[in-house]
PDB file of C-alpha atoms in Angstrom:
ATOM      1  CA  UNK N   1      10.162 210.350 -73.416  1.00  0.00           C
ATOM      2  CA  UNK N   2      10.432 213.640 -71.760  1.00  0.00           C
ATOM      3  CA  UNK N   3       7.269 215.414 -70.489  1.00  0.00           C
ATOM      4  CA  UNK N   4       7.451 218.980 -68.698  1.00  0.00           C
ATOM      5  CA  UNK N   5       5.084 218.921 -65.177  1.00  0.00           C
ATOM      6  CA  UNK N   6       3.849 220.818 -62.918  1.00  0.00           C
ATOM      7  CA  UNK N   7       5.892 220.237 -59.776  1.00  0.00           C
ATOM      8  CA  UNK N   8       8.944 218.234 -61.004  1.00  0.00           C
ATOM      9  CA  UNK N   9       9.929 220.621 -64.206  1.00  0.00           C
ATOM     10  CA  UNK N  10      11.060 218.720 -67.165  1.00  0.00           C
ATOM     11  CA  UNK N  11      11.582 215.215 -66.610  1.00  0.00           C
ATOM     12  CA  UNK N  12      12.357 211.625 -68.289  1.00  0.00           C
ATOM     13  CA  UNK N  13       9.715 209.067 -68.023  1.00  0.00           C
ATOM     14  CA  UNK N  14       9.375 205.615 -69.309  1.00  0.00           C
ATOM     15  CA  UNK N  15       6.413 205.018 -71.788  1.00  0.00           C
ATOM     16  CA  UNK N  16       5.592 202.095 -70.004  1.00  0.00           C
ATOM     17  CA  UNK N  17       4.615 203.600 -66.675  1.00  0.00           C
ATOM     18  CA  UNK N  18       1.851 205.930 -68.775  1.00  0.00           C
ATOM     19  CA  UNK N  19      -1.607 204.999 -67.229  1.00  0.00           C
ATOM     20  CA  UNK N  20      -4.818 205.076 -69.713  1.00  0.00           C
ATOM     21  CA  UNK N  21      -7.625 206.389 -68.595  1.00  0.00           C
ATOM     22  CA  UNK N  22      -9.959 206.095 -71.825  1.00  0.00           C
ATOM     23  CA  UNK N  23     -12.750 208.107 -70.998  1.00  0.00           C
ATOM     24  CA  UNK N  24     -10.541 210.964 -68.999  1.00  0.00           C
ATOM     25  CA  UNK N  25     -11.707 212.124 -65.597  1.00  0.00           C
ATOM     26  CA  UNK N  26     -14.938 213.790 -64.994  1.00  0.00           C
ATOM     27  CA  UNK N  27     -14.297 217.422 -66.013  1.00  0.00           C
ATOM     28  CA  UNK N  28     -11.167 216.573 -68.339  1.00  0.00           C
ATOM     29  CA  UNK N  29     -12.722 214.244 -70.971  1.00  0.00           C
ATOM     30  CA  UNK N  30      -9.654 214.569 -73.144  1.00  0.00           C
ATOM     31  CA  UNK N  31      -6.944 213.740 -70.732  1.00  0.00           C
ATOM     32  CA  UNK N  32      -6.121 209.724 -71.079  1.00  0.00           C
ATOM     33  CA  UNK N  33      -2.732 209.870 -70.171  1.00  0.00           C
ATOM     34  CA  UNK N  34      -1.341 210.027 -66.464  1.00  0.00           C
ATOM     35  CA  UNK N  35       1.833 209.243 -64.873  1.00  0.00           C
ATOM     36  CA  UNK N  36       2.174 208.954 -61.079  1.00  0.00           C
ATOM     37  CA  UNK N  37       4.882 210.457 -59.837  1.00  0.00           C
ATOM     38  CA  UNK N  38       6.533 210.930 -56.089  1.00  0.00           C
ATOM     39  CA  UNK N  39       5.435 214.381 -54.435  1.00  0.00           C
ATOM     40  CA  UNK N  40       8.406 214.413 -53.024  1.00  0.00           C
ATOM     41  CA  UNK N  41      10.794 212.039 -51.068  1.00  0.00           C
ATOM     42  CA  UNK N  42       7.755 211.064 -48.720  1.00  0.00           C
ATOM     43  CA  UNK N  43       5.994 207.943 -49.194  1.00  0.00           C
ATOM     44  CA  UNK N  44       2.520 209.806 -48.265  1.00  0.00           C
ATOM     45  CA  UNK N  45       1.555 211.858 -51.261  1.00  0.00           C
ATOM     46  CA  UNK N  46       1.815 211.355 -54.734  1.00  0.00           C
ATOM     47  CA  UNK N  47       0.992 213.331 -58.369  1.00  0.00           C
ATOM     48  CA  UNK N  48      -1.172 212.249 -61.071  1.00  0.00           C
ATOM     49  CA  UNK N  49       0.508 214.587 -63.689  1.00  0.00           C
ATOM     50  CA  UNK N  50      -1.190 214.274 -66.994  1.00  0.00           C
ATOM     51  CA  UNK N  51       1.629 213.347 -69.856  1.00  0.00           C
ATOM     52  CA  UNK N  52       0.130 215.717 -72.389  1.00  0.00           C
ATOM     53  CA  UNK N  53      -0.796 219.127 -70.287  1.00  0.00           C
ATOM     54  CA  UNK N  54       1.645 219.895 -68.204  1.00  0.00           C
ATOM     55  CA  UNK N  55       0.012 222.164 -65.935  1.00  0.00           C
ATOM     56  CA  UNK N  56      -2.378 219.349 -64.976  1.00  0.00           C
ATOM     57  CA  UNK N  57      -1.733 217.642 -62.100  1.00  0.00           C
ATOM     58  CA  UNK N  58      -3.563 216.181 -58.983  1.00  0.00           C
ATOM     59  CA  UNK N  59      -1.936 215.568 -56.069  1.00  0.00           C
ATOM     60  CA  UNK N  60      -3.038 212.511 -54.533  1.00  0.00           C
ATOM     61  CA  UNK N  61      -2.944 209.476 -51.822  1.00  0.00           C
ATOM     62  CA  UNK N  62      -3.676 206.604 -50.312  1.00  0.00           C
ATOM     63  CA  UNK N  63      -7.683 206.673 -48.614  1.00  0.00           C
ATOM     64  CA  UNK N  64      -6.355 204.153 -46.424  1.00  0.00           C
ATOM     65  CA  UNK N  65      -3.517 205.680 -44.500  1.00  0.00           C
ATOM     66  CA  UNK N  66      -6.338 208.508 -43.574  1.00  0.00           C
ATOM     67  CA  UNK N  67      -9.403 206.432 -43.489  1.00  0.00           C
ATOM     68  CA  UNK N  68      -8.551 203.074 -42.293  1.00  0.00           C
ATOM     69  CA  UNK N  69     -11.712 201.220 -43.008  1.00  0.00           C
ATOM     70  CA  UNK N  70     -12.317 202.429 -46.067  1.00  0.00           C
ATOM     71  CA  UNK N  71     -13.593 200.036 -48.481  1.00  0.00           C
ATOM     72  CA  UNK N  72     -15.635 200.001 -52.147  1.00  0.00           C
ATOM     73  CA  UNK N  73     -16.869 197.674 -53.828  1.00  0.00           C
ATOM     74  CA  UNK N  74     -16.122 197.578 -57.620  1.00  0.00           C
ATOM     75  CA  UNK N  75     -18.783 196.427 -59.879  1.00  0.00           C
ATOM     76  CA  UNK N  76     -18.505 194.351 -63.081  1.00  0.00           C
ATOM     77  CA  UNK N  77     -18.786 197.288 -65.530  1.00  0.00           C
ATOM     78  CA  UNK N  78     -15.556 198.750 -63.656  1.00  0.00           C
ATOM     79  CA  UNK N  79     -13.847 195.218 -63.750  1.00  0.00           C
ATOM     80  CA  UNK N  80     -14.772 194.853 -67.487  1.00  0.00           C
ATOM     81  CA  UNK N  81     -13.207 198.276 -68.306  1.00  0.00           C
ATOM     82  CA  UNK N  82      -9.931 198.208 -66.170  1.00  0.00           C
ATOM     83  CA  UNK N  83      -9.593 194.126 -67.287  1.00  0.00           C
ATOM     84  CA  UNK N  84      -9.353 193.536 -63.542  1.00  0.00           C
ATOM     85  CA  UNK N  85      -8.375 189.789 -62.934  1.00  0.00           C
ATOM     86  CA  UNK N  86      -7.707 189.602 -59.042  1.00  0.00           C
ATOM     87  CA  UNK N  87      -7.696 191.954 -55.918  1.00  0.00           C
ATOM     88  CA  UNK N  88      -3.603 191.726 -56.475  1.00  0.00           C
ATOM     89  CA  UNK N  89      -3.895 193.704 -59.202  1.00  0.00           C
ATOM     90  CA  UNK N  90      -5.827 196.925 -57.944  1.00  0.00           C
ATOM     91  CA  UNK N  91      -4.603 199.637 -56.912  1.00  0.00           C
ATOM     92  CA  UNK N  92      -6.420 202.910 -55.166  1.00  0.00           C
ATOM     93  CA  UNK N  93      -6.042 206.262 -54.784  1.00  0.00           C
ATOM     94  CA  UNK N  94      -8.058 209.416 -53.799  1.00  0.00           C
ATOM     95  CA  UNK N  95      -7.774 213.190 -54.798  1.00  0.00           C
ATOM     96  CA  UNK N  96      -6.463 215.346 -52.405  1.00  0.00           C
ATOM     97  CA  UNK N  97      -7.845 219.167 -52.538  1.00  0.00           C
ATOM     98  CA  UNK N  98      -4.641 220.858 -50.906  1.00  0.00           C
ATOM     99  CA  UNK N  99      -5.380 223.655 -48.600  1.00  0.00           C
ATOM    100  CA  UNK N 100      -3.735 226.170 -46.472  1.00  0.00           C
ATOM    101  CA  UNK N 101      -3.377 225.169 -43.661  1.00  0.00           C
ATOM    102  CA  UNK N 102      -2.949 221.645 -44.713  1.00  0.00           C
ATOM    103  CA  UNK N 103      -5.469 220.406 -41.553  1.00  0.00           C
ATOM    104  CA  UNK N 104      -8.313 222.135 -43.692  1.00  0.00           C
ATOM    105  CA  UNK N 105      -7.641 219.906 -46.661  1.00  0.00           C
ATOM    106  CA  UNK N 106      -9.874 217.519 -48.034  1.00  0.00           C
ATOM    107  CA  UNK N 107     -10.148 213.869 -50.080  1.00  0.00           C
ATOM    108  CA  UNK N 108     -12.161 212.439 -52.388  1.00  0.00           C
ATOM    109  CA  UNK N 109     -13.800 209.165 -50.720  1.00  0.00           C
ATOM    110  CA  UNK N 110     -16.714 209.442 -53.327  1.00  0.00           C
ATOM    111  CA  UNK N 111     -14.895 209.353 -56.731  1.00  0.00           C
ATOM    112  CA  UNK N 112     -11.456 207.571 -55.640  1.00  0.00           C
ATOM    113  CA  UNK N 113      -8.966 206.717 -58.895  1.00  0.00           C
ATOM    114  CA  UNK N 114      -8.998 202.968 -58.932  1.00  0.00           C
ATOM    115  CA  UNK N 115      -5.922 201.527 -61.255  1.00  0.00           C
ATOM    116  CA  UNK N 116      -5.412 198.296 -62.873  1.00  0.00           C
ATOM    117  CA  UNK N 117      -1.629 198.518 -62.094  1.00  0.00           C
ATOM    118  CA  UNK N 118      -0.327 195.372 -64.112  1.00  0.00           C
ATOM    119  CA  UNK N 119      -2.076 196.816 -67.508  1.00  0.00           C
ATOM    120  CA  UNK N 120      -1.861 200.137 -66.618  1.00  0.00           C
ATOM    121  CA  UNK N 121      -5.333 201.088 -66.912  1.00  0.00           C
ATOM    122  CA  UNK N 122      -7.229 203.716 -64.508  1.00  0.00           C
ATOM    123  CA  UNK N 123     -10.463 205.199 -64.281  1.00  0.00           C
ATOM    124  CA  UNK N 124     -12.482 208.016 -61.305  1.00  0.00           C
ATOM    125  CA  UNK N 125     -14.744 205.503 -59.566  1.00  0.00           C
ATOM    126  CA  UNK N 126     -17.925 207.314 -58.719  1.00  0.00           C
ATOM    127  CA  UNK N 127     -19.198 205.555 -55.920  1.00  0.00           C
ATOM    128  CA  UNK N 128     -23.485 205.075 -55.792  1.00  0.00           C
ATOM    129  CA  UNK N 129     -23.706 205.279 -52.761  1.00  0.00           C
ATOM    130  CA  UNK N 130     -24.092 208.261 -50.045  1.00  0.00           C
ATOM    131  CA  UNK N 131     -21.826 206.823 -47.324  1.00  0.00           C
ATOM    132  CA  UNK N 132     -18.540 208.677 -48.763  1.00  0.00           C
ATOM    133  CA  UNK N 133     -18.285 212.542 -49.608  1.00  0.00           C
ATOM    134  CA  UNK N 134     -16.509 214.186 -52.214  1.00  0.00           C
ATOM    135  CA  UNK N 135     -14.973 216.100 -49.553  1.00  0.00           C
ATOM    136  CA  UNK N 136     -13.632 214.378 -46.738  1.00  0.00           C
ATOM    137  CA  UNK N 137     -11.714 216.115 -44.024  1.00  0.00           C
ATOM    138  CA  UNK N 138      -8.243 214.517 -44.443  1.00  0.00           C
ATOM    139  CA  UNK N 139      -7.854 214.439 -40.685  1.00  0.00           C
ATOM    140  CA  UNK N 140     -10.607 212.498 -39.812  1.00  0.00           C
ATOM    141  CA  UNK N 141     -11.101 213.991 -36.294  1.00  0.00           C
ATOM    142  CA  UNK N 142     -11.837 217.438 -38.232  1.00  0.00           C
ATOM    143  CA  UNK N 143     -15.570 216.924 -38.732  1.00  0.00           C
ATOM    144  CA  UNK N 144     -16.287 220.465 -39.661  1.00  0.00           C
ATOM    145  CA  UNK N 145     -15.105 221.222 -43.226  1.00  0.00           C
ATOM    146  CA  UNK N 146     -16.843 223.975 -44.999  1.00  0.00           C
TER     147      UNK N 146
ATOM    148  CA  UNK P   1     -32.208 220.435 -75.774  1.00  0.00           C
ATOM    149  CA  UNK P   2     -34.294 218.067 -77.849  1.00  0.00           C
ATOM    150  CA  UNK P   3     -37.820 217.853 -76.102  1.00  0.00           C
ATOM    151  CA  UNK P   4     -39.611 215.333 -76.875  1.00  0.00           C
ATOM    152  CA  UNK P   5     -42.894 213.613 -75.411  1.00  0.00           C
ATOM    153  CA  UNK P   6     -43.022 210.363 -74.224  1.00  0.00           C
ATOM    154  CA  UNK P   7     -45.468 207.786 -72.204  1.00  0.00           C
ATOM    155  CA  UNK P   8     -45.267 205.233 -69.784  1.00  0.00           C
ATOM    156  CA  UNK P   9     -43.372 202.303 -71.356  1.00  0.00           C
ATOM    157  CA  UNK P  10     -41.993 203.855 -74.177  1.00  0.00           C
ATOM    158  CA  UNK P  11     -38.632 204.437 -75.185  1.00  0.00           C
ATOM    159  CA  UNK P  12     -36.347 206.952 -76.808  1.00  0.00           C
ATOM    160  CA  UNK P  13     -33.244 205.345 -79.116  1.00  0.00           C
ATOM    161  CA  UNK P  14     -29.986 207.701 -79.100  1.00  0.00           C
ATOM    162  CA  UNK P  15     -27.681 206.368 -82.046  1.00  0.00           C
ATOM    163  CA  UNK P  16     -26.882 202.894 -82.464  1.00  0.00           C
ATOM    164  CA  UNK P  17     -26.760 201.543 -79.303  1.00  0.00           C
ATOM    165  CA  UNK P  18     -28.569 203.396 -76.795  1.00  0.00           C
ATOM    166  CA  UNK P  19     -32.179 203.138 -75.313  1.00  0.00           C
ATOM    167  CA  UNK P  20     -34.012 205.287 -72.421  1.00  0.00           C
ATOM    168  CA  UNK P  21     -37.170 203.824 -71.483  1.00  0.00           C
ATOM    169  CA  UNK P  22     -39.703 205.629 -69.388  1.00  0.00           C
ATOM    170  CA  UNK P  23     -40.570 201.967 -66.967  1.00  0.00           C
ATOM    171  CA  UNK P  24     -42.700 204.327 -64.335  1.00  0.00           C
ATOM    172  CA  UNK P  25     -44.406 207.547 -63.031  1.00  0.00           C
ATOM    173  CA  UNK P  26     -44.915 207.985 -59.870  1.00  0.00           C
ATOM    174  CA  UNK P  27     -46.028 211.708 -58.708  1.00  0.00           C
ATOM    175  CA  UNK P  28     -43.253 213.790 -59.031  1.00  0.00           C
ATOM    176  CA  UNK P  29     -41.140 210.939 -59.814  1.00  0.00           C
ATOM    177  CA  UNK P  30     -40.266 209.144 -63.253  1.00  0.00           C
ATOM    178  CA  UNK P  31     -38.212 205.979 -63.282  1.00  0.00           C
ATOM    179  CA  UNK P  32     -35.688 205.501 -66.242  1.00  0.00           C
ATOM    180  CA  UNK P  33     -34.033 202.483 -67.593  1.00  0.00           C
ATOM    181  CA  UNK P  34     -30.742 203.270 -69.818  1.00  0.00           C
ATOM    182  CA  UNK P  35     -29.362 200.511 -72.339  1.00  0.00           C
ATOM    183  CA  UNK P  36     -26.211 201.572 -73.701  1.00  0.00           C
ATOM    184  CA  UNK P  37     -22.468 200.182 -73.996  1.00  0.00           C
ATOM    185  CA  UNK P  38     -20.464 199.168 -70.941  1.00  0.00           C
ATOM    186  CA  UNK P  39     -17.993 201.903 -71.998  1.00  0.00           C
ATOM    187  CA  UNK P  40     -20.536 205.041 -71.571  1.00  0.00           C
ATOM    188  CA  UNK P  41     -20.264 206.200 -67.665  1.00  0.00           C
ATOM    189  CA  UNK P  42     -24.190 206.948 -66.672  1.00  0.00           C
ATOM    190  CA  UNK P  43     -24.328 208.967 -63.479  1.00  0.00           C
ATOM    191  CA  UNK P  44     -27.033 211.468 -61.501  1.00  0.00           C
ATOM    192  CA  UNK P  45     -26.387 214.564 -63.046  1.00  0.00           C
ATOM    193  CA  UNK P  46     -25.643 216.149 -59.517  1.00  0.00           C
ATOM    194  CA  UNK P  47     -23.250 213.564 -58.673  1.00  0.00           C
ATOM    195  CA  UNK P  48     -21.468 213.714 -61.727  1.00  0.00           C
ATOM    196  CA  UNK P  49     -21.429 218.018 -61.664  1.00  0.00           C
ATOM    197  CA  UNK P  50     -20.010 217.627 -57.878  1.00  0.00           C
ATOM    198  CA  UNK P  51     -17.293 215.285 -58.691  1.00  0.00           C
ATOM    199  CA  UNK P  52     -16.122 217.636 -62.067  1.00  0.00           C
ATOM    200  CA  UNK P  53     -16.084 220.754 -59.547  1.00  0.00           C
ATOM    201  CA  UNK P  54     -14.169 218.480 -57.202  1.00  0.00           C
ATOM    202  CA  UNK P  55     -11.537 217.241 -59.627  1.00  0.00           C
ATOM    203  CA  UNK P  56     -11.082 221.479 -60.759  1.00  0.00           C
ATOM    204  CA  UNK P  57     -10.708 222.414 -57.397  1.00  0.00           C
ATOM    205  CA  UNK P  58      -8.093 219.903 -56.918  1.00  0.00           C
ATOM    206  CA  UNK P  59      -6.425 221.060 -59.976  1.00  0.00           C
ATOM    207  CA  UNK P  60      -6.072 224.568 -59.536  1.00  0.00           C
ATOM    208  CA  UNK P  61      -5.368 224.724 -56.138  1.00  0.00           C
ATOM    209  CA  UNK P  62      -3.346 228.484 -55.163  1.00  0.00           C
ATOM    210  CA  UNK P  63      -1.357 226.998 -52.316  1.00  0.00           C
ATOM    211  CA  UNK P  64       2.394 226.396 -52.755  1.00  0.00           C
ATOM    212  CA  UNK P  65       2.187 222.545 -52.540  1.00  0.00           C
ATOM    213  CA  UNK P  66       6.460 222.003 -52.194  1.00  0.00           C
ATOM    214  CA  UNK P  67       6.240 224.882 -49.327  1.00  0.00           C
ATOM    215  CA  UNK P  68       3.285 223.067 -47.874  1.00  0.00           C
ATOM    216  CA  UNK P  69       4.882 219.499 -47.504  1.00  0.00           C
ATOM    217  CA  UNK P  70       7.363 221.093 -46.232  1.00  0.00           C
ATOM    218  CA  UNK P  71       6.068 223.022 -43.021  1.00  0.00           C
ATOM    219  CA  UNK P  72       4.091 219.340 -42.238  1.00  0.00           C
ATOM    220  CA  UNK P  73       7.053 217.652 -42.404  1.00  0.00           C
ATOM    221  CA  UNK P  74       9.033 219.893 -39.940  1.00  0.00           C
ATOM    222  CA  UNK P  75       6.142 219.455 -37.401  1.00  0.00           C
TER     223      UNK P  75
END
């Protein structure tokens, strides 16, 4: 099916690469359907372009190539509603709030988008606890973000 | 907003399958048990308000993203 996006124009994609996200993401109720899609050539950032808006679209990463310990714990509710079977199958990312310069940009450590990726299946984790912020310098030595 | 008056212990039913009990008062602070289906999300309030102002920033950002990953990559 084609889709038109927000930083690749119109483009092809295959149905079965659509991820569900049944209840949205917190502040978009209605939008279930994502596709990930390469920022560009570079393994380092990636989109989460919604299938049916076009000018929706989060650019996003890996926590663990900027946080290296980073870990959460996912509890059964989470498992339940992503049908996670094994570690193997999950797959997690974090919003990145792009900002000019780039140095001054920030992730999401506290609501990271966790993905079943073998039944395509994805929901905004909201962590409980206080040990991650919302907005989390992306170079980790920058402690002062404002 | 509904108000509605409740005591220690008892319980408030919202459709078919969800229950807010009032378990405990303690000064300025009431504890509240939720029963309701695995697939309703229950968060704080605050948390849940920061997270939706989180995800808009991140949506609408004004920078030119392409022109961005550009000028890091040439560094």
């Amino acid at each position: 099916m084609k889709i038109e996006t927000k930083y690749h124009g119109e483009i092809e994609i295959k149905k079965e690469k659509v991820i569900h996200f049944i209840n949205g993401l917190p502040g978009f109720p209605d939008e279930t359907d994502f596709i990930i899609l390469d920022l560009q050539n570079d393994a380092v950032f990636q989109v989460l372009q919604s299938v049916h808006t076009s000018a929706l679209a989060f650019v996003i990463t890996s926590p663990y190539l900027f946080y290296e310990g980073y870990s959460i714990e996912l509890n059964d509710d989470v498992l339940e509603a992503l049908s996670i079977k094994n570690k193997e199958e999950v797959v997690v990312y974090t919003i990145v709030t792009l900002t000019d310069p780039f140095v001054k940009s920030t992730i999401n450590l506290r609501a990271p988008i966790v993905i079943n990726s073998k039944v395509l299946k994805g929901k905004q984790y909201i962590l409980n606890d206080t040990e991650h912020s919302s907005k989390a310098p992306i170079s980790p030595e920058q402690k002062e973000v404002k | 907003m509904l108000v509605l008056t409740r005591k220690n212990n008892e319980s408030i039913q919202i459709g078919e399958d969800i229950e807010i009990k009032v378990l405990g008062i303690e000064g300025e602070q009431i504890k509240i048990g939720i029963s309701a289906p695995k697939s309703v999300d229950i968060y704080r309030k605050e948390l849940y308000t920061e997270i939706k102002e989180q995800n808009n920033a991140a949506a609408s950002i004004s920078v030119d993203v392409l022109k961005l990953m550009r000028e890091i990559k040439e560094k």
